[in-house]
Amino acid sequence: MYRGKSILELRESLDNGNVTSEELFGSANKLAHYFQEDYNSFVTIIDKCKVKRSNSLISGIPYALKDNFSTTGILTTGSSNILKDYVPVYDATVYKKLKRAGGVLVGKTVLDELAMGGTGTTGHTGIVRNPWDKERQIGGSSAGSAASVALGIVPFSIGSDTGDSVRKPASFGGIVGFKPTYGLISRYGMFAFASSLDHVATLTRNVRDAAIVTDILKGQDPKDMVTLKDDGKKYVDTLDNDIKGRKLFYIKEICDLDLYKDSGDSELIEVLEKFHELLDKCREMGFVVEEVSVDKDLFNAIYPTYMCISCAEATSNNANLTGIQFGPRGEGNSIEEIMFDARTKGFSELIKRRFILGSYILQKENQEKLFLNACRVRHMIVDKITELFKEYDGMILPASGGIAPKFDEKDEKLSDRYLLLENHLAIGNFGGFPSITLPFAFVSDMPVGINITGGVKCDDIVLNMAERIEELTGYKDIYAKVGDIDV
Ligand code: GLN
């Protein structure tokens, strides 16, 4: 009965007295347990309902939180063995704000270990499966957060997004993923991965719910020095604004069908065909949509630039995971031996590979050539897009070149599709631009997302445009109706 409902639908049922928040929690809790074995959304499912009512729109509404947000007294693992028994003694600002607003925590969700990676397969408690097809990935790193919303367990969840970690799984899961402007939401208490790229982001089933949650989370926090002064805006208030004349661009080098005609990649071609159909509908609605051409080399550079910067920052940020302050203690007779043992046993292969890369990039003799050059290229990309945002309100692109991959599918990392279509979402992190993904098509019975990215601090405009486009897609409020359960 309450499965798959949006925040506003649940709000109405609560306000009408048709249901209590305890009942809503009970239903979400049942769903969480029911789907856990098959989909593995959660590291921890909370079985005790704690409701603190407020007059906010999410008061009494269940939600899920990625397991890289600190929660006092509740296990917080980052889905890593190195933190498998870590119980924080303080709350992340986001968690504090949601508690204050009356949100009811249903569980802590599985991520790719320490939020690195994008497959949902590297968490220490096992792989997360895609609710639309169990044989496929949901993507990551906010894998469990996306799966719990796509299964209809909770109407919203919180994730983190450093390169695409909310917006890519949103695309694979047929839901909405919104990463606001850098600094809009405090990251205090969220495990740092790459601080210059890290954002708190939301997963919901429609754009309006994304605005509702962002309105609650935004605001300056002295505990996160990059947080912005409150802009005083309520994003839900401007969702209905007229979009006539709003200007969108897409990038020829990424979405020109002719470029891929002979590739034999039928999935990609179908995504692009449907993308261009959607653009026509946007034009009919009153948007101005134009094609722009950008130096392809700049886009080919996104992935290596992202890897250089994120691995370097991650290596430095995670140097505190020594097996001494937090997590299981390593064995050995000296501090070095204890750390060596804890880190050897505590990290999976992907994390070790990234720390080796990061250490290499940060070595004195490599800093100029690798780290600082990557920072320069990042600047060039951001400058180019910022220049376009002077003329346009947003950039519109498919969030991915295809549907969620199967577990054994490997990315062809040097292909145009990978370098261009699978990595452009990192532009949003490079520039701190607000960026949203919402479902716009189905290909081979799997959802595909469209992404809209706008200028810094134009979150209201991005959400407003996305809500209008949501009307055109016909895929608002969808979720995977699997399982034989109705609660
Ligand atoms: N998939 C990207 C990575 O591998 C992004 C991760 C993220 O946004 N946290 O790092």
CSV table of C-alpha atoms and ligand atoms in Angstrom, one decimal:
chain,number,residue,atom,x,y,z
A,1,MET,CA,0.0,0.0,0.0
A,2,TYR,CA,2.8,2.5,0.9
A,3,ARG,CA,5.5,0.9,-1.2
A,4,GLY,CA,6.7,3.1,-4.0
A,5,LYS,CA,4.9,6.2,-2.8
A,6,SER,CA,6.6,9.6,-3.1
A,7,ILE,CA,7.3,12.0,-0.2
A,8,LEU,CA,4.3,14.1,-1.0
A,9,GLU,CA,1.9,11.1,-1.3
A,10,LEU,CA,3.0,9.8,2.1
A,11,ARG,CA,2.7,13.3,3.5
A,12,GLU,CA,-0.9,13.4,2.4
A,13,SER,CA,-1.6,10.0,3.9
A,14,LEU,CA,0.0,11.1,7.2
A,15,ASP,CA,-1.8,14.4,7.3
A,16,ASN,CA,-5.2,12.8,6.5
A,17,GLY,CA,-4.7,10.4,9.4
A,18,ASN,CA,-4.8,7.4,7.0
A,19,VAL,CA,-1.5,6.1,8.4
A,20,THR,CA,0.9,6.8,11.2
A,21,SER,CA,4.6,7.3,10.9
A,22,GLU,CA,5.1,4.2,13.0
A,23,GLU,CA,3.1,2.2,10.4
A,24,LEU,CA,5.1,3.7,7.6
A,25,PHE,CA,8.3,2.7,9.3
A,26,GLY,CA,6.9,-0.8,9.9
A,27,SER,CA,6.1,-1.1,6.2
A,28,ALA,CA,9.5,0.2,5.1
A,29,ASN,CA,11.2,-2.1,7.6
A,30,LYS,CA,9.3,-5.1,6.3
A,31,LEU,CA,10.2,-4.2,2.7
A,32,ALA,CA,13.9,-3.7,3.6
A,33,HIS,CA,14.1,-7.2,5.2
A,34,TYR,CA,12.0,-8.8,2.4
A,35,PHE,CA,14.4,-7.5,-0.4
A,36,GLN,CA,17.6,-7.8,1.5
A,37,GLU,CA,18.6,-11.3,0.4
A,38,ASP,CA,18.1,-10.7,-3.3
A,39,TYR,CA,19.2,-7.1,-3.7
A,40,ASN,CA,21.4,-6.3,-0.6
A,41,SER,CA,20.6,-2.6,-0.3
A,42,PHE,CA,21.6,-2.4,3.3
A,43,VAL,CA,24.6,-2.8,5.6
A,44,THR,CA,22.3,-2.2,8.6
A,45,ILE,CA,18.5,-2.3,8.8
A,46,ILE,CA,17.1,-0.4,11.7
A,47,ASP,CA,14.4,-2.3,13.5
A,48,LYS,CA,13.4,0.3,16.1
A,49,CYS,CA,11.3,3.2,15.0
A,50,LYS,CA,12.4,6.6,16.3
A,51,VAL,CA,10.1,9.4,15.3
A,52,LYS,CA,10.6,13.0,16.3
A,53,ARG,CA,7.8,15.0,14.7
A,54,SER,CA,8.3,18.5,13.2
A,55,ASN,CA,6.3,20.6,10.8
A,56,SER,CA,8.6,19.8,7.8
A,57,LEU,CA,7.4,17.9,4.8
A,58,ILE,CA,9.5,14.9,5.6
A,59,SER,CA,8.3,14.5,9.2
A,60,GLY,CA,7.4,10.9,9.9
A,61,ILE,CA,8.7,9.8,6.5
A,62,PRO,CA,11.2,6.8,6.1
A,63,TYR,CA,14.5,7.2,4.3
A,64,ALA,CA,17.8,5.5,3.9
A,65,LEU,CA,21.3,6.9,4.4
A,66,LYS,CA,24.5,5.8,2.7
A,67,ASP,CA,26.9,4.0,5.0
A,68,ASN,CA,29.5,6.7,4.7
A,69,PHE,CA,27.6,9.2,6.9
A,70,SER,CA,28.4,9.2,10.6
A,71,THR,CA,25.5,8.2,12.8
A,72,THR,CA,26.0,8.2,16.5
A,73,GLY,CA,25.6,4.7,18.0
A,74,ILE,CA,24.9,3.1,14.6
A,75,LEU,CA,27.5,1.1,12.7
A,76,THR,CA,29.0,3.1,9.9
A,77,THR,CA,31.4,1.1,7.7
A,78,GLY,CA,31.9,2.9,4.4
A,79,SER,CA,31.3,-0.7,3.2
A,80,SER,CA,35.0,-1.4,4.0
A,81,ASN,CA,36.5,-4.2,6.1
A,82,ILE,CA,38.8,-1.6,7.6
A,83,LEU,CA,35.8,0.0,9.3
A,84,LYS,CA,33.6,-3.1,9.7
A,85,ASP,CA,33.0,-2.5,13.4
A,86,TYR,CA,33.2,1.3,13.5
A,87,VAL,CA,30.5,3.0,15.5
A,88,PRO,CA,30.7,6.8,15.4
A,89,VAL,CA,30.3,9.0,18.4
A,90,TYR,CA,29.0,12.0,16.5
A,91,ASP,CA,26.4,12.7,13.8
A,92,ALA,CA,27.0,14.0,10.3
A,93,THR,CA,25.3,17.3,9.7
A,94,VAL,CA,23.0,15.8,7.1
A,95,TYR,CA,21.8,13.1,9.5
A,96,LYS,CA,21.3,15.7,12.2
A,97,LYS,CA,19.2,17.8,9.9
A,98,LEU,CA,17.1,14.9,8.7
A,99,LYS,CA,16.5,13.9,12.3
A,100,ARG,CA,15.5,17.4,13.3
A,101,ALA,CA,13.1,17.5,10.3
A,102,GLY,CA,11.4,14.3,11.5
A,103,GLY,CA,12.8,11.9,8.9
A,104,VAL,CA,12.8,8.3,10.0
A,105,LEU,CA,15.9,6.3,9.3
A,106,VAL,CA,15.3,2.8,8.0
A,107,GLY,CA,18.8,1.7,7.2
A,108,LYS,CA,22.4,2.4,6.3
A,109,THR,CA,23.0,1.5,2.6
A,110,VAL,CA,25.7,-0.4,0.9
A,111,LEU,CA,28.2,1.5,-1.2
A,112,ASP,CA,31.2,0.7,-3.3
A,113,GLU,CA,34.0,0.5,-0.8
A,114,LEU,CA,34.8,4.0,0.6
A,115,ALA,CA,32.6,5.5,-2.3
A,116,MET,CA,35.2,4.6,-4.9
A,117,GLY,CA,34.1,2.9,-8.0
A,118,GLY,CA,30.8,2.7,-9.8
A,119,THR,CA,29.6,-0.9,-9.9
A,120,GLY,CA,28.0,-1.6,-6.6
A,121,THR,CA,30.1,-4.7,-6.3
A,122,THR,CA,33.0,-3.8,-4.0
A,123,GLY,CA,31.2,-3.4,-0.6
A,124,HIS,CA,32.5,-5.7,2.1
A,125,THR,CA,29.0,-7.2,2.6
A,126,GLY,CA,28.5,-8.2,-1.0
A,127,ILE,CA,27.1,-7.0,-4.3
A,128,VAL,CA,24.0,-4.9,-4.8
A,129,ARG,CA,21.7,-6.0,-7.6
A,130,ASN,CA,19.6,-3.9,-9.9
A,131,PRO,CA,15.9,-4.0,-9.1
A,132,TRP,CA,14.9,-3.9,-12.7
A,133,ASP,CA,17.0,-7.0,-13.5
A,134,LYS,CA,18.9,-8.9,-10.9
A,135,GLU,CA,21.5,-10.0,-13.3
A,136,ARG,CA,22.6,-6.4,-13.7
A,137,GLN,CA,24.5,-3.8,-11.7
A,138,ILE,CA,22.7,-0.9,-10.1
A,139,GLY,CA,25.9,1.1,-10.4
A,140,GLY,CA,27.6,3.0,-7.7
A,141,SER,CA,28.9,4.1,-5.5
A,142,SER,CA,25.6,4.9,-3.9
A,143,ALA,CA,24.4,1.5,-4.9
A,144,GLY,CA,22.2,0.6,-1.9
A,145,SER,CA,20.7,4.1,-1.7
A,146,ALA,CA,19.6,3.8,-5.3
A,147,ALA,CA,18.3,0.2,-5.0
A,148,SER,CA,16.3,1.0,-1.9
A,149,VAL,CA,14.5,3.8,-3.7
A,150,ALA,CA,14.2,1.9,-7.0
A,151,LEU,CA,12.6,-1.0,-5.1
A,152,GLY,CA,10.1,1.3,-3.5
A,153,ILE,CA,11.3,0.6,0.0
A,154,VAL,CA,11.8,4.3,0.8
A,155,PRO,CA,10.7,7.5,-1.0
A,156,PHE,CA,14.2,9.0,-0.7
A,157,SER,CA,17.7,8.2,0.3
A,158,ILE,CA,20.9,10.1,0.7
A,159,GLY,CA,24.1,9.4,-1.2
A,160,SER,CA,27.4,11.0,-2.0
A,161,ASP,CA,28.6,12.0,-5.5
A,162,THR,CA,32.3,12.6,-6.2
A,163,GLY,CA,32.3,11.8,-10.0
A,164,ASP,CA,28.8,10.5,-10.7
A,165,SER,CA,28.0,8.2,-7.7
A,166,VAL,CA,24.4,9.4,-7.3
A,167,ARG,CA,23.6,10.4,-10.9
A,168,LYS,CA,24.8,7.2,-12.6
A,169,PRO,CA,23.0,4.7,-10.3
A,170,ALA,CA,19.9,7.0,-10.7
A,171,SER,CA,20.1,6.4,-14.4
A,172,PHE,CA,20.5,2.6,-14.0
A,173,GLY,CA,17.7,2.5,-11.4
A,174,GLY,CA,15.1,4.6,-13.1
A,175,ILE,CA,15.0,7.2,-10.4
A,176,VAL,CA,16.0,10.9,-9.8
A,177,GLY,CA,19.5,11.7,-8.6
A,178,PHE,CA,20.3,15.3,-7.7
A,179,LYS,CA,23.7,16.7,-6.9
A,180,PRO,CA,23.4,20.4,-5.9
A,181,THR,CA,26.0,23.1,-6.2
A,182,TYR,CA,29.3,22.4,-4.4
A,183,GLY,CA,29.1,23.7,-0.9
A,184,LEU,CA,25.3,23.9,-0.8
A,185,ILE,CA,25.1,20.9,1.7
A,186,SER,CA,27.5,20.3,4.5
A,187,ARG,CA,29.7,17.2,4.3
A,188,TYR,CA,30.6,17.2,7.9
A,189,GLY,CA,30.5,13.6,9.1
A,190,MET,CA,30.5,12.2,5.6
A,191,PHE,CA,33.7,10.2,4.9
A,192,ALA,CA,35.9,12.3,2.8
A,193,PHE,CA,36.9,10.7,-0.6
A,194,ALA,CA,38.1,13.6,-2.8
A,195,SER,CA,37.3,16.8,-0.9
A,196,SER,CA,37.4,19.1,-3.9
A,197,LEU,CA,34.9,16.9,-5.7
A,198,ASP,CA,32.7,15.5,-2.9
A,199,HIS,CA,29.1,16.4,-2.7
A,200,VAL,CA,26.1,15.2,-0.7
A,201,ALA,CA,23.3,14.2,-3.1
A,202,THR,CA,19.7,12.9,-3.0
A,203,LEU,CA,17.9,10.0,-4.6
A,204,THR,CA,14.2,10.3,-5.0
A,205,ARG,CA,11.4,9.1,-7.4
A,206,ASN,CA,10.6,12.6,-8.7
A,207,VAL,CA,12.1,16.0,-9.1
A,208,ARG,CA,9.8,17.7,-6.6
A,209,ASP,CA,10.9,15.3,-3.8
A,210,ALA,CA,14.6,16.1,-4.7
A,211,ALA,CA,13.8,19.8,-4.2
A,212,ILE,CA,12.0,19.1,-0.9
A,213,VAL,CA,15.0,17.2,0.6
A,214,THR,CA,17.5,19.6,-0.7
A,215,ASP,CA,15.6,22.5,0.9
A,216,ILE,CA,16.0,20.7,4.2
A,217,LEU,CA,19.6,19.8,3.8
A,218,LYS,CA,21.1,23.0,2.4
A,219,GLY,CA,22.7,25.7,4.5
A,220,GLN,CA,26.1,27.0,5.8
A,221,ASP,CA,27.8,24.8,8.4
A,222,PRO,CA,30.9,26.1,10.2
A,223,LYS,CA,32.0,22.5,10.4
A,224,ASP,CA,32.4,22.3,6.6
A,225,MET,CA,34.4,25.3,5.5
A,226,VAL,CA,33.4,25.2,1.8
A,227,THR,CA,29.7,25.5,2.6
A,228,LEU,CA,27.9,28.5,1.0
A,229,LYS,CA,25.9,31.2,2.7
A,230,ASP,CA,22.3,30.3,2.6
A,231,ASP,CA,20.8,31.7,-0.6
A,232,GLY,CA,17.4,32.1,1.1
A,233,LYS,CA,15.7,30.3,-1.7
A,234,LYS,CA,13.2,27.5,-1.3
A,235,TYR,CA,13.6,25.4,-4.4
A,236,VAL,CA,10.1,23.8,-4.1
A,237,ASP,CA,8.6,27.3,-4.6
A,238,THR,CA,10.0,27.9,-8.0
A,239,LEU,CA,9.4,24.4,-9.5
A,240,ASP,CA,6.3,25.6,-11.4
A,241,ASN,CA,8.0,28.6,-13.0
A,242,ASP,CA,7.5,28.9,-16.8
A,243,ILE,CA,10.5,27.6,-18.7
A,244,LYS,CA,9.6,29.3,-22.1
A,245,GLY,CA,12.8,30.6,-23.6
A,246,ARG,CA,15.1,28.7,-21.3
A,247,LYS,CA,18.1,27.6,-23.3
A,248,LEU,CA,19.7,24.2,-23.3
A,249,PHE,CA,22.7,22.9,-25.2
A,250,TYR,CA,24.0,19.5,-25.9
A,251,ILE,CA,27.5,18.6,-27.1
A,252,LYS,CA,27.9,17.4,-30.7
A,253,GLU,CA,31.0,15.4,-29.9
A,254,ILE,CA,29.1,13.4,-27.3
A,255,CYS,CA,25.7,12.9,-28.9
A,256,ASP,CA,26.0,13.0,-32.7
A,257,LEU,CA,24.3,9.8,-34.0
A,258,ASP,CA,26.5,9.9,-37.1
A,259,LEU,CA,29.6,9.4,-34.9
A,260,TYR,CA,28.4,6.0,-33.7
A,261,LYS,CA,26.4,4.8,-36.8
A,262,ASP,CA,29.0,2.2,-37.7
A,263,SER,CA,29.9,1.2,-34.1
A,264,GLY,CA,27.5,-1.7,-34.0
A,265,ASP,CA,26.5,-0.6,-30.6
A,266,SER,CA,22.7,-0.8,-30.9
A,267,GLU,CA,22.1,0.1,-27.3
A,268,LEU,CA,24.0,3.3,-27.6
A,269,ILE,CA,22.2,4.2,-30.9
A,270,GLU,CA,18.8,3.6,-29.3
A,271,VAL,CA,19.7,5.8,-26.4
A,272,LEU,CA,20.8,8.6,-28.7
A,273,GLU,CA,17.7,8.2,-30.9
A,274,LYS,CA,15.5,8.5,-27.9
A,275,PHE,CA,17.6,11.4,-26.6
A,276,HIS,CA,17.0,13.4,-29.8
A,277,GLU,CA,13.3,12.6,-29.7
A,278,LEU,CA,13.2,14.0,-26.2
A,279,LEU,CA,15.0,17.2,-27.3
A,280,ASP,CA,12.3,17.7,-30.0
A,281,LYS,CA,9.7,17.5,-27.3
A,282,CYS,CA,11.6,20.0,-25.2
A,283,ARG,CA,11.6,22.4,-28.1
A,284,GLU,CA,7.8,21.9,-28.5
A,285,MET,CA,7.4,22.7,-24.8
A,286,GLY,CA,9.2,26.1,-25.2
A,287,PHE,CA,12.8,25.3,-24.5
A,288,VAL,CA,15.5,26.5,-26.9
A,289,VAL,CA,17.8,23.5,-27.5
A,290,GLU,CA,21.0,24.0,-29.5
A,291,GLU,CA,23.9,21.9,-30.5
A,292,VAL,CA,27.4,23.1,-29.6
A,293,SER,CA,30.7,21.8,-30.6
A,294,VAL,CA,33.6,21.5,-28.1
A,295,ASP,CA,37.1,20.3,-28.6
A,296,LYS,CA,36.9,16.5,-28.2
A,297,ASP,CA,40.3,16.3,-26.6
A,298,LEU,CA,38.9,18.3,-23.7
A,299,PHE,CA,36.3,15.6,-23.1
A,300,ASN,CA,38.6,12.7,-23.6
A,301,ALA,CA,40.6,14.2,-20.8
A,302,ILE,CA,37.8,14.0,-18.2
A,303,TYR,CA,38.4,10.5,-17.1
A,304,PRO,CA,42.2,10.7,-16.6
A,305,THR,CA,41.9,14.1,-15.0
A,306,TYR,CA,39.2,12.7,-12.6
A,307,MET,CA,41.4,9.7,-11.8
A,308,CYS,CA,44.5,11.8,-11.1
A,309,ILE,CA,42.7,14.3,-8.8
A,310,SER,CA,40.4,11.9,-7.1
A,311,CYS,CA,43.1,9.2,-6.4
A,312,ALA,CA,45.5,11.8,-5.1
A,313,GLU,CA,42.9,13.4,-2.7
A,314,ALA,CA,41.6,10.0,-1.7
A,315,THR,CA,45.1,8.8,-0.7
A,316,SER,CA,45.6,11.8,1.5
A,317,ASN,CA,42.1,11.8,3.0
A,318,ASN,CA,42.2,8.1,3.8
A,319,ALA,CA,45.6,8.1,5.5
A,320,ASN,CA,43.7,8.2,8.8
A,321,LEU,CA,42.5,4.6,8.2
A,322,THR,CA,45.5,3.0,10.0
A,323,GLY,CA,43.8,0.3,12.0
A,324,ILE,CA,44.7,2.3,15.1
A,325,GLN,CA,42.1,5.0,15.7
A,326,PHE,CA,39.1,3.2,14.1
A,327,GLY,CA,38.1,-0.2,13.0
A,328,PRO,CA,39.7,-3.6,13.8
A,329,ARG,CA,43.2,-3.3,15.1
A,330,GLY,CA,45.9,-4.8,12.9
A,331,GLU,CA,48.5,-7.2,14.2
A,332,GLY,CA,52.2,-6.4,14.6
A,333,ASN,CA,54.9,-5.3,17.0
A,334,SER,CA,55.4,-1.7,15.8
A,335,ILE,CA,53.0,1.0,14.6
A,336,GLU,CA,54.2,0.4,11.1
A,337,GLU,CA,53.5,-3.3,11.3
A,338,ILE,CA,50.0,-2.7,12.7
A,339,MET,CA,49.2,-0.2,10.0
A,340,PHE,CA,50.6,-2.4,7.3
A,341,ASP,CA,48.6,-5.4,8.5
A,342,ALA,CA,45.3,-3.4,8.9
A,343,ARG,CA,45.6,-1.8,5.5
A,344,THR,CA,46.6,-5.0,3.8
A,345,LYS,CA,43.6,-6.9,5.2
A,346,GLY,CA,41.2,-4.0,5.3
A,347,PHE,CA,41.2,-2.7,1.7
A,348,SER,CA,40.1,-4.5,-1.4
A,349,GLU,CA,42.1,-4.5,-4.6
A,350,LEU,CA,40.4,-1.5,-6.2
A,351,ILE,CA,41.2,0.7,-3.2
A,352,LYS,CA,44.8,-0.4,-3.1
A,353,ARG,CA,45.2,0.3,-6.7
A,354,ARG,CA,43.8,3.8,-6.3
A,355,PHE,CA,46.1,4.5,-3.3
A,356,ILE,CA,49.1,3.4,-5.3
A,357,LEU,CA,48.1,5.7,-8.1
A,358,GLY,CA,47.4,8.5,-5.6
A,359,SER,CA,50.8,8.1,-3.9
A,360,TYR,CA,52.6,8.0,-7.2
A,361,ILE,CA,50.7,11.2,-8.4
A,362,LEU,CA,51.6,13.0,-5.2
A,363,GLN,CA,55.3,12.1,-5.1
A,364,LYS,CA,57.3,15.3,-5.2
A,365,GLU,CA,58.8,14.5,-8.6
A,366,ASN,CA,55.4,13.7,-10.2
A,367,GLN,CA,53.3,16.4,-8.7
A,368,GLU,CA,53.9,19.0,-11.4
A,369,LYS,CA,53.5,16.7,-14.3
A,370,LEU,CA,50.5,14.7,-13.0
A,371,PHE,CA,48.6,16.3,-10.1
A,372,LEU,CA,49.1,20.0,-11.1
A,373,ASN,CA,48.5,19.3,-14.7
A,374,ALA,CA,45.3,17.5,-14.0
A,375,CYS,CA,44.2,20.5,-11.9
A,376,ARG,CA,45.0,22.7,-15.0
A,377,VAL,CA,43.0,20.5,-17.3
A,378,ARG,CA,40.1,20.5,-14.8
A,379,HIS,CA,40.2,24.3,-15.0
A,380,MET,CA,40.1,24.3,-18.8
A,381,ILE,CA,37.1,22.1,-18.8
A,382,VAL,CA,35.3,24.1,-16.2
A,383,ASP,CA,36.1,27.4,-17.9
A,384,LYS,CA,34.7,26.1,-21.2
A,385,ILE,CA,31.4,24.9,-19.6
A,386,THR,CA,31.1,28.1,-17.5
A,387,GLU,CA,31.5,30.1,-20.7
A,388,LEU,CA,28.6,28.2,-22.2
A,389,PHE,CA,26.5,28.8,-19.1
A,390,LYS,CA,26.7,32.5,-19.8
A,391,GLU,CA,24.6,31.9,-22.8
A,392,TYR,CA,22.7,28.8,-21.8
A,393,ASP,CA,20.7,27.8,-18.7
A,394,GLY,CA,21.8,24.2,-18.9
A,395,MET,CA,23.6,21.3,-20.6
A,396,ILE,CA,21.4,18.3,-21.4
A,397,LEU,CA,23.0,14.9,-22.2
A,398,PRO,CA,22.2,11.2,-21.7
A,399,ALA,CA,23.5,10.3,-18.2
A,400,SER,CA,25.0,7.1,-19.8
A,401,GLY,CA,25.5,5.6,-23.2
A,402,GLY,CA,23.4,2.6,-22.2
A,403,ILE,CA,21.5,0.6,-19.7
A,404,ALA,CA,23.0,-0.9,-16.5
A,405,PRO,CA,25.7,-3.4,-17.4
A,406,LYS,CA,25.6,-7.1,-16.5
A,407,PHE,CA,27.9,-8.2,-13.7
A,408,ASP,CA,30.5,-9.7,-16.1
A,409,GLU,CA,30.5,-6.9,-18.6
A,410,LYS,CA,33.7,-4.9,-18.7
A,411,ASP,CA,34.1,-1.3,-19.8
A,412,GLU,CA,36.2,-0.7,-22.9
A,413,LYS,CA,38.1,2.1,-21.3
A,414,LEU,CA,39.6,3.6,-24.4
A,415,SER,CA,36.4,3.7,-26.4
A,416,ASP,CA,34.6,6.9,-27.4
A,417,ARG,CA,31.5,5.6,-25.6
A,418,TYR,CA,33.4,5.2,-22.3
A,419,LEU,CA,35.5,8.3,-22.5
A,420,LEU,CA,32.7,10.6,-23.6
A,421,LEU,CA,29.3,9.1,-22.6
A,422,GLU,CA,30.2,7.3,-19.5
A,423,ASN,CA,32.3,10.0,-17.8
A,424,HIS,CA,30.9,13.4,-18.6
A,425,LEU,CA,29.0,13.5,-15.3
A,426,ALA,CA,32.3,14.3,-13.6
A,427,ILE,CA,32.0,17.8,-15.2
A,428,GLY,CA,29.4,18.5,-12.5
A,429,ASN,CA,32.0,17.7,-9.8
A,430,PHE,CA,34.9,19.5,-11.5
A,431,GLY,CA,32.9,22.8,-11.6
A,432,GLY,CA,30.6,22.2,-8.6
A,433,PHE,CA,27.7,22.6,-11.0
A,434,PRO,CA,24.1,21.5,-9.9
A,435,SER,CA,23.3,18.4,-11.9
A,436,ILE,CA,20.3,16.1,-12.0
A,437,THR,CA,19.5,12.8,-13.6
A,438,LEU,CA,16.0,11.6,-14.3
A,439,PRO,CA,14.5,8.6,-16.2
A,440,PHE,CA,13.6,9.4,-19.8
A,441,ALA,CA,13.5,6.2,-21.7
A,442,PHE,CA,13.5,2.4,-21.6
A,443,VAL,CA,15.9,0.4,-23.7
A,444,SER,CA,15.6,-3.4,-23.6
A,445,ASP,CA,13.2,-3.1,-20.6
A,446,MET,CA,15.8,-1.2,-18.6
A,447,PRO,CA,15.6,2.5,-17.6
A,448,VAL,CA,18.0,5.2,-18.9
A,449,GLY,CA,18.5,8.6,-17.5
A,450,ILE,CA,18.8,12.1,-18.9
A,451,ASN,CA,21.1,14.6,-17.2
A,452,ILE,CA,20.7,18.3,-16.9
A,453,THR,CA,23.6,20.4,-15.5
A,454,GLY,CA,23.4,24.1,-14.9
A,455,GLY,CA,25.5,27.0,-13.6
A,456,VAL,CA,26.8,27.3,-10.1
A,457,LYS,CA,24.1,28.4,-7.6
A,458,CYS,CA,21.4,27.9,-10.3
A,459,ASP,CA,20.0,24.9,-8.5
A,460,ASP,CA,16.5,26.4,-8.6
A,461,ILE,CA,16.7,26.8,-12.4
A,462,VAL,CA,18.0,23.3,-12.9
A,463,LEU,CA,15.3,21.8,-10.7
A,464,ASN,CA,12.6,23.9,-12.4
A,465,MET,CA,13.8,22.8,-15.9
A,466,ALA,CA,14.0,19.2,-14.8
A,467,GLU,CA,10.5,19.2,-13.4
A,468,ARG,CA,9.1,20.4,-16.7
A,469,ILE,CA,11.1,17.8,-18.7
A,470,GLU,CA,9.9,15.1,-16.2
A,471,GLU,CA,6.4,15.9,-17.6
A,472,LEU,CA,7.6,15.0,-21.1
A,473,THR,CA,9.2,11.7,-20.2
A,474,GLY,CA,6.2,9.8,-18.9
A,475,TYR,CA,8.4,8.2,-16.3
A,476,LYS,CA,7.7,10.1,-13.2
A,477,ASP,CA,7.4,8.1,-9.9
A,478,ILE,CA,8.4,4.8,-11.4
A,479,TYR,CA,9.9,1.9,-9.4
A,480,ALA,CA,10.6,-1.7,-10.0
A,481,LYS,CA,7.5,-3.6,-9.1
A,482,VAL,CA,9.3,-6.9,-8.3
A,483,GLY,CA,8.5,-9.2,-5.4
A,484,ASP,CA,5.2,-10.4,-4.1
A,485,ILE,CA,4.7,-8.0,-1.2
A,486,ASP,CA,2.2,-5.3,-0.5
A,487,VAL,CA,2.6,-3.3,2.7
B,1,GLN,N1,32.6,6.1,-10.3
B,1,GLN,C1,33.5,7.2,-9.9
B,1,GLN,C2,34.7,6.6,-9.2
B,1,GLN,O1,35.0,5.5,-9.5
B,1,GLN,C3,32.7,8.1,-9.0
B,1,GLN,C4,32.6,7.7,-7.6
B,1,GLN,C5,31.8,8.7,-6.8
B,1,GLN,O2,31.2,9.6,-7.3
B,1,GLN,N2,31.9,8.5,-5.5
B,1,GLN,O3,35.4,7.1,-8.4
